[in-house]
CSV table of C-alpha atoms and ligand atoms in Angstrom, one decimal:
chain,number,residue,atom,x,y,z
A,23,MET,CA,95.2,89.1,147.5
A,24,ARG,CA,96.4,87.2,144.4
A,25,LEU,CA,94.9,89.3,141.6
A,26,LEU,CA,95.1,88.5,137.9
A,27,VAL,CA,94.6,91.4,135.5
A,28,THR,CA,94.3,91.0,131.8
A,29,GLY,CA,95.3,93.8,129.3
A,30,GLY,CA,97.4,95.5,131.9
A,31,LEU,CA,99.8,96.9,129.3
A,32,GLY,CA,97.0,98.9,127.6
A,33,PHE,CA,95.7,102.3,128.4
A,34,ILE,CA,93.2,101.6,131.3
A,35,GLY,CA,95.0,98.4,132.4
A,36,SER,CA,98.3,100.1,132.9
A,37,ASN,CA,96.6,102.9,134.9
A,38,LEU,CA,94.9,100.2,137.0
A,39,VAL,CA,98.0,98.2,137.7
A,40,ARG,CA,99.9,101.3,138.6
A,41,TRP,CA,97.1,102.5,141.0
A,42,ILE,CA,96.7,99.0,142.6
A,43,LEU,CA,100.4,98.5,143.2
A,44,GLN,CA,100.6,102.0,144.8
A,45,GLN,CA,97.4,101.8,146.9
A,46,HIS,CA,97.1,98.2,147.9
A,47,PRO,CA,100.3,96.7,149.4
A,48,ASP,CA,98.5,93.4,150.1
A,49,VAL,CA,98.0,92.7,146.4
A,50,GLU,CA,100.2,90.4,144.4
A,51,LEU,CA,99.5,91.0,140.7
A,52,VAL,CA,99.9,88.9,137.6
A,53,ASN,CA,99.3,90.8,134.3
A,54,VAL,CA,98.4,88.7,131.2
A,55,ASP,CA,98.8,90.7,128.1
A,56,ALA,CA,99.4,89.6,124.5
A,57,GLU,CA,101.3,92.8,123.7
A,58,THR,CA,99.3,93.6,120.6
A,59,TYR,CA,99.9,97.0,118.9
A,60,ALA,CA,98.0,98.6,121.8
A,61,GLY,CA,99.9,96.7,124.6
A,62,ASN,CA,103.0,98.7,125.4
A,63,PRO,CA,105.6,97.5,127.9
A,64,ALA,CA,106.7,101.2,128.1
A,65,ASN,CA,103.4,101.9,130.0
A,66,LEU,CA,104.7,100.2,133.1
A,67,ALA,CA,108.5,100.4,132.5
A,68,ASP,CA,109.1,103.0,135.3
A,69,LEU,CA,107.5,100.7,137.9
A,70,LEU,CA,109.5,97.5,137.1
A,71,PRO,CA,110.9,95.3,138.3
A,72,HIS,CA,108.4,95.3,141.2
A,73,PRO,CA,108.3,92.6,144.0
A,74,ARG,CA,104.5,92.2,143.7
A,75,TYR,CA,104.2,92.2,139.9
A,76,ARG,CA,104.7,89.6,137.2
A,77,GLY,CA,103.9,90.1,133.6
A,78,VAL,CA,102.9,87.1,131.4
A,79,ARG,CA,102.9,87.6,127.7
A,80,ALA,CA,100.0,85.4,126.5
A,81,ASP,CA,96.8,85.5,124.5
A,82,VAL,CA,93.6,85.3,126.7
A,83,ALA,CA,91.9,83.2,124.0
A,84,ASP,CA,94.7,80.5,124.3
A,85,ARG,CA,92.8,78.0,126.4
A,86,ALA,CA,95.7,75.7,127.3
A,87,THR,CA,97.9,78.6,128.5
A,88,MET,CA,95.2,80.2,130.5
A,89,ARG,CA,94.2,77.0,132.2
A,90,ALA,CA,97.8,76.3,133.1
A,91,LEU,CA,98.3,79.8,134.5
A,92,PHE,CA,95.1,79.6,136.6
A,93,HIS,CA,95.9,76.1,137.9
A,94,ASP,CA,99.5,77.0,138.7
A,95,TRP,CA,98.9,80.3,140.4
A,96,HIS,CA,95.3,80.1,141.7
A,97,PRO,CA,94.3,83.8,141.5
A,98,GLU,CA,91.7,84.8,144.0
A,99,ALA,CA,90.3,87.6,141.8
A,100,VAL,CA,90.3,88.6,138.2
A,101,VAL,CA,89.9,92.0,136.4
A,102,HIS,CA,89.5,91.3,132.7
A,103,LEU,CA,90.3,94.3,130.5
A,104,ALA,CA,92.2,92.6,127.6
A,105,ALA,CA,90.3,93.5,124.4
A,106,GLU,CA,90.5,94.9,120.9
A,107,SER,CA,89.2,98.3,121.8
A,108,HIS,CA,89.0,100.6,118.7
A,109,VAL,CA,85.7,100.9,116.8
A,110,ASP,CA,87.3,102.1,113.5
A,111,ARG,CA,89.6,99.0,113.5
A,112,SER,CA,86.6,96.8,114.1
A,113,LEU,CA,85.1,98.2,110.9
A,114,GLN,CA,88.3,97.4,108.9
A,115,ASP,CA,88.5,93.8,110.3
A,116,ALA,CA,86.3,92.3,113.0
A,117,THR,CA,88.2,89.0,113.3
A,118,PRO,CA,90.5,89.8,116.2
A,119,PHE,CA,87.6,91.4,118.1
A,120,LEU,CA,85.7,88.2,118.0
A,121,ARG,CA,88.6,86.1,119.1
A,122,THR,CA,89.8,88.3,122.0
A,123,ASN,CA,86.6,89.9,123.2
A,124,VAL,CA,84.3,86.9,122.8
A,125,GLU,CA,86.4,83.7,122.9
A,126,GLY,CA,88.9,85.2,125.2
A,127,THR,CA,86.2,86.1,127.8
A,128,GLN,CA,84.8,82.6,127.7
A,129,VAL,CA,88.2,81.0,128.1
A,130,LEU,CA,88.9,83.2,131.2
A,131,LEU,CA,85.4,82.5,132.7
A,132,ASP,CA,86.0,78.8,132.3
A,133,ALA,CA,89.5,78.9,133.8
A,134,ALA,CA,88.1,81.0,136.7
A,135,ARG,CA,85.3,78.6,137.4
A,136,GLU,CA,87.6,75.5,137.3
A,137,THR,CA,89.8,77.0,139.9
A,138,GLY,CA,87.2,78.7,142.1
A,139,VAL,CA,88.1,82.3,141.5
A,140,GLY,CA,86.2,84.3,144.1
A,141,ARG,CA,85.6,87.6,142.2
A,142,PHE,CA,85.6,88.3,138.4
A,143,VAL,CA,85.2,91.8,137.0
A,144,TYR,CA,84.4,92.0,133.3
A,145,VAL,CA,85.3,95.5,132.2
A,146,SER,CA,82.7,96.5,129.6
A,147,THR,CA,81.5,99.7,128.0
A,148,ASP,CA,78.5,102.0,127.5
A,149,GLU,CA,78.7,101.1,123.8
A,150,VAL,CA,76.8,97.9,124.4
A,151,TYR,CA,73.7,100.0,124.9
A,152,GLY,CA,73.8,101.4,121.4
A,153,SER,CA,73.1,105.0,120.6
A,154,LEU,CA,70.9,107.7,122.2
A,155,GLY,CA,68.9,110.5,120.6
A,156,PRO,CA,69.2,114.0,122.0
A,157,THR,CA,67.6,113.1,125.4
A,158,GLY,CA,67.7,110.3,127.9
A,159,VAL,CA,70.5,108.3,129.6
A,160,PHE,CA,71.3,104.6,129.7
A,161,THR,CA,70.8,102.8,133.0
A,162,GLU,CA,71.8,99.2,133.8
A,163,THR,CA,68.3,98.0,132.7
A,164,SER,CA,68.5,99.6,129.2
A,165,PRO,CA,68.4,97.0,126.5
A,166,LEU,CA,71.7,95.9,124.9
A,167,ALA,CA,71.7,97.2,121.3
A,168,PRO,CA,75.3,97.3,120.1
A,169,ARG,CA,75.9,98.7,116.7
A,170,SER,CA,79.5,98.2,115.7
A,171,PRO,CA,81.5,95.0,115.6
A,172,TYR,CA,83.5,96.3,118.6
A,173,ALA,CA,80.4,97.0,120.6
A,174,VAL,CA,78.8,93.7,119.6
A,175,SER,CA,81.9,91.7,120.7
A,176,LYS,CA,81.9,93.5,124.1
A,177,ALA,CA,78.2,92.9,124.5
A,178,ALA,CA,78.8,89.2,123.7
A,179,GLY,CA,81.3,89.2,126.6
A,180,ASP,CA,78.7,90.8,128.9
A,181,LEU,CA,76.2,88.0,128.0
A,182,LEU,CA,78.8,85.3,128.5
A,183,ALA,CA,79.6,86.7,131.9
A,184,GLN,CA,75.9,86.9,132.8
A,185,ALA,CA,75.4,83.3,131.6
A,186,ALA,CA,78.3,82.2,133.8
A,187,TYR,CA,76.5,83.8,136.8
A,188,HIS,CA,73.1,82.4,135.9
A,189,THR,CA,74.3,78.9,135.2
A,190,TRP,CA,77.1,78.4,137.8
A,191,ARG,CA,76.6,81.3,140.2
A,192,GLN,CA,80.1,82.3,139.2
A,193,PRO,CA,80.8,85.6,141.1
A,194,VAL,CA,81.0,87.8,138.1
A,195,ILE,CA,80.6,91.6,138.2
A,196,ILE,CA,80.2,93.7,135.1
A,197,THR,CA,81.2,97.3,134.9
A,198,ARG,CA,80.2,99.5,131.9
A,199,CYS,CA,82.2,102.7,131.7
A,200,SER,CA,81.9,105.6,129.4
A,201,ASN,CA,84.7,107.1,127.2
A,202,ASN,CA,88.0,107.3,129.1
A,203,TYR,CA,90.8,109.9,128.6
A,204,GLY,CA,94.1,110.5,130.4
A,205,PRO,CA,97.8,109.3,130.4
A,206,TYR,CA,99.0,106.3,128.3
A,207,GLN,CA,96.0,106.3,125.8
A,208,TYR,CA,97.0,104.9,122.5
A,209,PRO,CA,97.0,107.8,120.0
A,210,GLU,CA,94.5,106.4,117.6
A,211,LYS,CA,91.8,107.4,120.0
A,212,PHE,CA,90.1,110.8,119.7
A,213,ILE,CA,91.6,112.9,122.6
A,214,PRO,CA,95.2,111.9,122.2
A,215,LEU,CA,94.9,112.2,118.5
A,216,VAL,CA,93.7,115.8,118.8
A,217,ILE,CA,96.4,116.7,121.3
A,218,LEU,CA,99.3,115.1,119.3
A,219,ASN,CA,98.2,116.3,115.9
A,220,ALA,CA,97.8,119.8,117.4
A,221,LEU,CA,101.3,119.6,119.0
A,222,GLU,CA,102.7,118.6,115.6
A,223,GLY,CA,100.7,121.1,113.6
A,224,GLN,CA,98.9,118.4,111.7
A,225,PRO,CA,95.3,118.4,110.5
A,226,ILE,CA,92.8,117.0,113.1
A,227,PRO,CA,90.1,114.8,111.5
A,228,LEU,CA,86.6,115.4,112.8
A,229,TYR,CA,84.1,112.8,111.7
A,230,GLY,CA,80.9,114.2,110.0
A,231,ASP,CA,79.4,117.3,111.7
A,232,GLY,CA,81.3,116.8,114.9
A,233,GLN,CA,78.1,117.0,117.0
A,234,GLN,CA,78.3,113.4,118.2
A,235,VAL,CA,78.3,113.3,122.0
A,236,ARG,CA,80.5,111.2,124.3
A,237,ASP,CA,80.4,111.0,128.1
A,238,TRP,CA,84.0,111.5,129.2
A,239,ILE,CA,85.7,110.3,132.4
A,240,HIS,CA,89.3,110.5,133.5
A,241,VAL,CA,90.9,107.1,133.5
A,242,GLU,CA,92.0,107.5,137.2
A,243,ASP,CA,88.3,108.0,138.2
A,244,HIS,CA,87.4,104.8,136.2
A,245,VAL,CA,90.2,102.9,138.0
A,246,ARG,CA,89.1,104.2,141.4
A,247,GLY,CA,85.6,102.8,140.5
A,248,LEU,CA,86.9,99.3,139.5
A,249,TRP,CA,88.3,98.6,142.9
A,250,PRO,CA,85.0,98.8,144.9
A,251,ALA,CA,83.3,96.9,142.1
A,252,LEU,CA,85.9,94.2,142.6
A,253,THR,CA,85.9,94.1,146.3
A,254,ARG,CA,82.3,95.1,147.2
A,255,GLY,CA,80.2,94.6,144.0
A,256,THR,CA,77.3,92.2,144.2
A,257,PRO,CA,77.9,89.1,142.0
A,258,GLY,CA,75.7,89.0,138.9
A,259,ARG,CA,75.2,92.7,139.0
A,260,VAL,CA,76.0,95.4,136.4
A,261,TYR,CA,77.4,98.8,137.4
A,262,ASN,CA,77.5,101.9,135.0
A,263,LEU,CA,80.5,104.1,135.6
A,264,SER,CA,80.5,107.7,134.3
A,265,ALA,CA,81.3,111.2,135.4
A,266,ARG,CA,78.1,112.6,133.9
A,267,ASN,CA,80.2,114.6,131.5
A,268,GLU,CA,78.6,114.8,128.0
A,269,GLN,CA,80.6,116.7,125.4
A,270,PRO,CA,80.1,117.0,121.6
A,271,ASN,CA,83.3,116.0,119.7
A,272,ARG,CA,83.7,119.4,118.1
A,273,ALA,CA,83.6,121.2,121.5
A,274,VAL,CA,86.2,118.7,122.8
A,275,ALA,CA,88.6,119.4,120.0
A,276,GLU,CA,88.1,123.2,120.2
A,277,THR,CA,88.7,123.1,124.0
A,278,ILE,CA,91.9,121.2,123.5
A,279,LEU,CA,93.1,123.6,120.8
A,280,ALA,CA,92.3,126.6,123.0
A,281,LEU,CA,94.1,125.1,126.0
A,282,LEU,CA,97.2,124.5,123.7
A,283,GLY,CA,96.9,127.9,122.1
A,284,ALA,CA,96.9,126.0,118.7
A,285,ASP,CA,95.3,127.2,115.4
A,286,PRO,CA,91.5,126.2,115.2
A,287,ALA,CA,92.0,125.9,111.5
A,288,LEU,CA,93.7,122.6,112.1
A,289,LEU,CA,90.2,121.1,112.5
A,290,ARG,CA,89.2,119.3,109.3
A,291,THR,CA,85.8,117.7,108.7
A,292,VAL,CA,86.3,114.3,107.2
A,293,ARG,CA,83.9,111.5,106.0
A,294,ASP,CA,81.8,110.3,108.9
A,295,ARG,CA,82.4,106.9,110.5
A,296,PRO,CA,79.9,104.5,108.9
A,297,GLY,CA,77.1,103.7,111.4
A,298,HIS,CA,78.6,106.4,113.8
A,299,ASP,CA,76.7,106.2,117.2
A,300,ARG,CA,75.3,109.7,117.8
A,301,ARG,CA,75.2,110.0,121.5
A,302,TYR,CA,76.3,108.1,124.7
A,303,ALA,CA,75.2,109.2,128.2
A,304,LEU,CA,75.3,107.0,131.2
A,305,ASP,CA,73.6,107.1,134.6
A,306,PRO,CA,76.1,106.0,137.3
A,307,SER,CA,73.6,106.3,140.2
A,308,ARG,CA,73.8,102.6,141.2
A,309,ALA,CA,77.6,102.6,141.4
A,310,GLU,CA,77.4,105.9,143.4
A,311,GLN,CA,74.9,104.4,145.9
A,312,GLU,CA,76.1,100.9,146.2
A,313,LEU,CA,79.9,101.3,145.6
A,314,GLY,CA,80.5,104.8,146.8
A,315,PHE,CA,81.7,105.7,143.3
A,316,ALA,CA,82.5,109.4,143.1
A,317,PRO,CA,84.6,110.7,140.2
A,318,ARG,CA,86.9,113.5,141.4
A,319,ILE,CA,88.7,115.0,138.4
A,320,PRO,CA,86.8,117.9,136.8
A,321,TRP,CA,86.7,117.9,133.0
A,322,ARG,CA,88.8,120.9,132.2
A,323,GLU,CA,91.3,120.1,134.9
A,324,GLY,CA,91.6,116.5,133.6
A,325,LEU,CA,92.1,117.8,130.0
A,326,ARG,CA,94.8,120.2,131.2
A,327,GLN,CA,96.6,117.4,133.1
A,328,THR,CA,96.3,115.1,130.1
A,329,ILE,CA,97.7,117.7,127.7
A,330,ALA,CA,100.6,118.3,130.2
A,331,TRP,CA,101.3,114.6,130.4
A,332,TYR,CA,101.6,114.3,126.6
A,333,HIS,CA,103.8,117.4,126.6
A,334,GLN,CA,106.1,115.7,129.1
A,335,HIS,CA,106.2,112.3,127.5
A,336,THR,CA,107.2,113.0,123.9
A,337,ALA,CA,109.4,110.0,123.7
A,338,TRP,CA,106.5,107.7,124.6
A,339,TRP,CA,104.2,108.9,121.9
A,340,ARG,CA,106.8,109.6,119.2
A,341,ALA,CA,107.9,106.0,119.4
A,342,ILE,CA,104.3,104.9,118.7
A,343,ARG,CA,103.6,107.4,116.0
A,344,GLU,CA,106.8,106.6,114.2
A,345,ARG,CA,106.0,102.9,114.0
A,346,GLU,CA,105.2,101.5,110.7
A,347,ASP,CA,102.0,99.8,111.9
A,348,TYR,CA,100.7,103.1,113.3
A,349,GLN,CA,101.5,104.9,110.0
A,350,ASN,CA,99.9,102.2,107.9
A,351,TYR,CA,96.7,102.3,110.1
A,352,TYR,CA,96.6,106.1,109.9
A,353,GLN,CA,97.0,106.1,106.1
A,354,GLN,CA,94.3,103.5,105.7
A,355,GLN,CA,91.9,105.3,108.0
A,356,TYR,CA,92.5,108.9,107.0
A,357,GLY,CA,94.1,108.5,103.5
B,27,NAD,P1,93.7,99.2,124.9
B,27,NAD,O1,93.5,98.9,123.5
B,27,NAD,O2,94.5,100.4,125.2
B,27,NAD,O3,94.4,98.0,125.6
B,27,NAD,C1,94.0,96.7,125.4
B,27,NAD,C2,95.1,95.7,126.0
B,27,NAD,O4,94.6,94.4,125.8
B,27,NAD,C3,96.4,95.9,125.3
B,27,NAD,O5,97.4,95.9,126.3
B,27,NAD,C4,96.5,94.6,124.5
B,27,NAD,O6,97.9,94.1,124.3
B,27,NAD,C5,95.7,93.6,125.3
B,27,NAD,N1,95.2,92.5,124.5
B,27,NAD,C6,94.5,92.6,123.3
B,27,NAD,N2,94.2,91.4,122.9
B,27,NAD,C7,94.7,90.5,123.8
B,27,NAD,C8,94.7,89.1,123.9
B,27,NAD,N3,94.1,88.3,122.9
B,27,NAD,N4,95.2,88.5,125.0
B,27,NAD,C9,95.8,89.3,125.9
B,27,NAD,N5,95.9,90.6,125.9
B,27,NAD,C10,95.3,91.2,124.8
B,27,NAD,O7,92.3,99.3,125.6
B,27,NAD,P2,91.7,100.2,126.8
B,27,NAD,O8,91.2,101.5,126.2
B,27,NAD,O9,92.7,100.2,127.9
B,27,NAD,O10,90.5,99.3,127.2
B,27,NAD,C11,90.6,98.3,128.2
B,27,NAD,C12,89.2,97.7,128.4
B,27,NAD,O11,88.3,98.7,128.9
B,27,NAD,C13,88.6,97.0,127.2
B,27,NAD,O12,88.0,95.9,127.6
B,27,NAD,C14,87.6,98.1,126.7
B,27,NAD,O13,86.5,97.4,126.0
B,27,NAD,C15,87.1,98.6,128.0
B,27,NAD,N6,86.7,100.0,128.0
B,27,NAD,C16,87.4,101.0,127.4
B,27,NAD,C17,86.9,102.3,127.4
B,27,NAD,C18,87.8,103.5,126.8
B,27,NAD,O14,87.3,104.6,126.7
B,27,NAD,N7,89.0,103.2,126.4
B,27,NAD,C19,85.7,102.6,127.9
B,27,NAD,C20,84.9,101.6,128.5
B,27,NAD,C21,85.4,100.3,128.5
B,28,TYD,P1,87.0,107.2,119.9
B,28,TYD,O1,88.1,107.7,120.7
B,28,TYD,O2,87.3,106.3,118.7
B,28,TYD,O3,86.0,106.4,120.9
B,28,TYD,P2,84.5,105.7,120.6
B,28,TYD,O4,84.3,105.7,119.1
B,28,TYD,O5,84.7,104.4,121.1
B,28,TYD,O6,83.5,106.6,121.3
B,28,TYD,O7,86.1,108.3,119.3
B,28,TYD,C1,85.4,109.3,120.1
B,28,TYD,C2,84.5,110.2,119.3
B,28,TYD,O8,85.4,110.9,118.4
B,28,TYD,C3,83.6,109.3,118.4
B,28,TYD,O9,82.4,110.0,118.3
B,28,TYD,C4,84.3,109.4,117.0
B,28,TYD,C5,85.1,110.7,117.0
B,28,TYD,N1,86.3,110.7,116.3
B,28,TYD,C6,86.5,111.7,115.3
B,28,TYD,O10,85.7,112.6,115.1
B,28,TYD,N2,87.7,111.7,114.6
B,28,TYD,C7,88.7,110.7,114.8
B,28,TYD,O11,89.7,110.8,114.1
B,28,TYD,C8,88.4,109.7,115.8
B,28,TYD,C9,89.5,108.6,116.1
B,28,TYD,C10,87.2,109.8,116.5
């Protein structure tokens, strides 16, 4: 299979590329990635060069370049992950979110339609459903009610993908996954931030009362769900992916500190994120029943492995944390 992946130098994308190249020897893979601050060639460096992999540095919203690539290479399938992905950055400046997540998705849908791509997975998020109160879970029929510029831009991508199915019967499949954690996650996100600040003895910023709830899944379990969505998912259909693992932020941070044997006093309450979604929880029953989706990695074991990975990859994260753009972002976000 000729498979085009977008965003394959990011956190989830690089885990997906690694897994596919290892598990599926029939796949030839092209990875389109703009190498933004979050796209890191080091995430795949140990695999490369690889006879079935080609990296293309390009912007998914660049229509001419995407058309040329699709017409030249004729991918049979696409997994579209490229995105601006951090809520806090979308509050600072939504502009790149609209370009990449909205325009970029339409450009790829158009190029895929023109060249007859047979399967197109749009990798979305539970954040498109908005925020829950203390009870209930989101299903695929829950209304879209996104509440941050990031979530709105992803929901726009969902709707464009659905429009492409409705209008042209384009074989688009949408996955909506909950919060991921694991190796190669950019350290602006909560779990790697807690681990690395703890390892370096720096204060750990907890927004507001820390009782916001996220539904955590190990990135390998997400990746293992994307494959059957690509190969067996029903076109036009949405699949929620989650490990049914709700955790309040404060408990996540405390568990990590305990696993590290670090000082709990490192936790510092800081000003809450404006408009902070209170709770996400996702029902993955449809993916379980129709795709055989079955997350394998238990939460504490996954956290242990993740902490060990960051312990063993200090050069990887030090290079990021020492960069000027990371330090400027940190300063602007946390003061
Ligand atoms: P990430 O920020 O780590 O990686 C994003 C990748 O996209 C980077 O490699 C970046 O260089 C690339 N990219 C950004 N703009 C681009 C552009 N214009 N053209 C080409 N490439 C571009 O993000 P992630 O956490 O790996 O998320 C990947 C996808 O999964 C996103 O679509 C995100 O919305 C979705 N998702 C993430 C989570 C999560 O918890 N991280 C959960 C559900 C869904
Ligand atoms: P994050 O990793 O940014 O994912 P998302 O906002 O997309 O769910 O944040 C996860 C949770 O952790 C979220 O409720 C916000 C919270 N959080 C903090 O309390 N402190 C922080 O410094 C960060 C980055 C996040």
